[in-house]
Amino acid sequence: MATTKAETQALIDEVLQVYPEKARKVRAKHVAPNDPSLEKSKGCITSNRKSLPGVMTVRGCAYAGSKGVVWGPIKDMIHISHGPVGCGQYSRAGRRNYYTGTTGVDSFGTLNFTSDFQEKDVVFGGDKKLVKLLEEANQLFPLVKGFSVQSECPIGLIGDDIEAVARKSTVDLGKPVIAVRCEGFRGVSQSLGHHIANDALRDHVLGNRDDEEFPTTPYDVAIIGDYNIGGDAWSSRILLEEIGLRVVAQWSGDGTLAEMERTTKVKLNLVHCYRSMNYISRFMEEKYEIPWMEYNFFGPSKTEESLRAIAARFDETIQAKAEEVIARYRAQWQPVIDKYKPRLAGKKVMLYVGGLRPRHVIGAYEDLGMEVIGAGYEFAHNDDYDRTLKDLKEATLLYDDASAYELEEFVKRLKPDLVGSGIKEKYVFHKMGVAFRQMHSWDYSGPYHGFDGFAIFARDMDMAVNSPVWSQLKAPWLADADAPEAAVVNG
Amino acid sequence: MANIIISENSKGLVFYLAKKDLEEQITHLEFNSADRWGGVIELGDGSRYVIDVLDAKPRLPISLRARRESETA
Amino acid sequence: MTQTVDNIRTGYALFGDADYQAMLARKTADCEDAASPEEVKKVFDWTTTAEYQELNFAREALTIDPAKACQPLGSVLCALGFEETLPYVHGSQGCVAYFRTYFNRHFKEPVACVSDSMTEDAAVFGGQQNIFDGLQNAVALYKPKMVAVSTTCMAEVIGDDLNAFITNAKKQGYLDESIPAPYAHTPSFVGSHLNGWDAMLEGVLRTFTLNQMDGKKVGSNGKINLVPGFETYLGNYKVLGRMLAEMGVETTMLSDPSSVLDTPADGEYRMYAGGTKLADVADAPNAITTILVQPWQITRSEKFIRETWNHEIPALAMPMGLAGTDAFLMKVSELTGKAIPASLAAERGRLVDMMADSHTWLHGKSFSLYGDPDFVMGLASFLLEIGAEPKHVFCNNGSKKWKKAMEKILAASPFGQQAEVYVGYDLWHLRSLLFTNKPDFLIGNSYGKFLQRDTLAKGKEFEVPLIRLGFPLFDRHHLHRQTTLGYEGAMSIVTTLTNAVLEKLDADTMTMGVTDYAFDLVR
């Protein structure tokens, strides 16, 4: 059933009708029918602008982008949530950034270190407290490799000089202490937090070991922008190693300070989440002449394509191995598709995720015969939409920074078989009887990356779409006699 | 003035303005020789920027300061 | 190459394979600059010592894993409990994303709450325009009967004045005059989520009653008001009303989110469901009195109710356990003149019967517990009633006065003699104590699972199993539906505690041919 752009636009106009005029004008620029013929998304959709007040945006803040996404997974550092108690508490251990190590001894990923600001800290400043707590942390956790200070909102408003504290403590403790100005009010979403976090890594981590003797190989690469959610970076790394590359660093899932410092010596940076880490990749390209390329390890088609593209950057031995690996894994994923595609083919999906996945997972759904009929990002920029338009059909509904209201209305009208979004959206759609998967946390499953991950992805999507739960929403005495649900239940 | 990066791809020079997520192919560069490099930049989307003229072609990519041509220097 | 279509494995089941294990070992050895296993072991062992505990307790500035959250989280829960009310948080938007997520994960329910997305310019110029647009947009989209406004620390630090902003919003037509918009300043650098709950309630009560006291008469509606406080067990909202209904006493629950956090999956999403009727809030001063279910949390509202409504608020502890529930019911009976019916006496008797049945497994067992002040006090009291022994009683957000009261309760019981009470301490402090003075069990929220893991890491005999009671509970399903208050709640707690003891005993005795002579069928 092909939809025209006019039809999609009519649907958009109808849904946006309820907004006050000023807000409607703004939102109208963020919701659009797709035009895959465009090279640049600017003619189609606006993004990376302030969220409207009061509309129930799904977005988070710069702190979430820095502490929650980029810095938090670096496992052998302590990341201080500097400010009041809430931010550190809410972001503790929720993102499933898997890591190995002994937590509380040489790894610290799931702990919450906070300066727990009190009124006096806001009034008199928190710098002294910060100095003291860094000393205490270093004493209690002697194997820690360094510290980051993740600023919460008040820090930037009360005039604290955390950079001075960081410089002094770096000397006093003999370990890097890095101030990150990721106060939650900065910017329009998590996205600025990613950028600020990248800049802090650029200024205080990259280059720290440039003089170190570190044996390199012609096959050294870094995984950039994989947060190892449910082990994604591991099911990616194994493929890269199997084609003969040596992964020197993971940014930043299961990452360590040493790995990140040594990234300046790799031959190629492999960027998975472009949105959150293109900045550091561009910097390394300029300063260290390290080329970077985007890749996509969701679904076998994209994974094969990416493996070939990566191998093409190396010599024939790598290329030959890549072909071997691709051939070998076919035996693994083909039966997965044979089993699940018949159960999922033709099913329609709507996606609303962060800054990468709405485009990266399209191929994986298509491998299963599913169709993405609506897609949007919480905090993407133009360049993300540039990369998205051509992967979606003409007139596909696009929504940027969608409000809770819009998502609900779009889903009601487009009636997808599956919605992939986050925890804040999940239960709304459960109530509505729409199959749902969390596409941030993999709904506590995963990994989804690589060939091993794809098998799980396929299983999970089938589990969601074909769960018997969705056919039992109506009480039998309330269901219409001719309703299909009733037929299924009774049949 | 804004921070930009100029890099090279298979089609030629690429202009990247991070603040605006603007990544465009450079269609024309005023001076593009070994001893004179820079000046007015024309982009695929029609916009025009100006960078300082360097007396040698730099190693790419390179971060530079650029202004829109309409802005006064 | 490890997945097969008939056995698709996730997470640790996949990564346990030899190829992944080898890969991870290579990563550690070649790339991480990791400390040697011997060194890690040495430091780990050191963290379990009394020496480490001393250092740990000498902390002055660093907080690690505190069992508390910030004020606006509480204000949002309170706001959710009123009829067709949209919680609205003035300040940075990320906070609201966090609050919603936190509640989503606990209740496994949608949580509606808006932010007015203040950014740098609002930090400079103030957030008035944000609140204007925010209220207008929120009402247009979500059509609430009431908007309940609280603040993030950003708005508090720059000193935004909610009263002035909301008044101006109404004057300038951004918010219809007919829509009540109670507000509360909820700085996250003061107190905890409990204070935010209290502040939001006071804001609601103020809005509906401060200037409407003419004609109000204490006792004229014959009801009892109940203030639940920051309560995350859905069953607790129901059990209090049920007990009082059995007494023939009508109640007004002042904030009841138990419906909106428990809506059916039937094809329709209900953003609003149930909740305290706004008319009932307006009528609340006419009640006989107001009972604070969690009195240690409620200060501002208590003052307001006492001073404005002229209610004599009875001194009661949280009705958790036997004596707590007894006192609660007897007080209600005294206040209303209604007798406690046989049905409740029988229910009490059933609880005592269960305690008699199970006391053999709980008597003398030691429990460390942590959480919010009323919960901890109620639970510790109940442990004493059944002959169990509280060991470490932790409450980060308790006051010194609370500590004294808690210590008094413990001192009065032979089973409380070994207990130590800690206020203002965090779970990393508690970790030390679990090693140096091991309890049999730990009671707390899901974060306690990390403490269980840490104690197990020292050796099986050091493991302190976690019993999940509290908030948040992220890693077990549907526990939030339970009841912990009243006799019914105590039954549930006895069941939970006893079976945790028996689970542990089974685990300890099921080694074939070694301990399984004691793997008894009948316990």
GROMACS .gro file of C-alpha atoms in nm, chain A residues 178 189 211 305 314 423 435 439-440 449 474 491:
model
   12
  178ILE     CA    1   3.882   1.614   3.377
  189SER     CA    2   1.919   1.783   2.407
  211ASP     CA    3   5.516   0.962   2.354
  305GLU     CA    4   2.838  -0.450   0.346
  314PHE     CA    5   4.321  -0.280   0.429
  423ILE     CA    6   1.098   0.317   2.821
  435ALA     CA    7   0.384  -0.463   2.019
  439MET     CA    8   1.549   0.026   2.118
  440HIS     CA    9   1.780   0.198   2.366
  449HIS     CA   10   2.516  -0.587   1.681
  474LYS     CA   11  -1.054  -0.728   2.480
  491GLY     CA   12  -0.999  -1.999   1.722
   0.00000   0.00000   0.00000
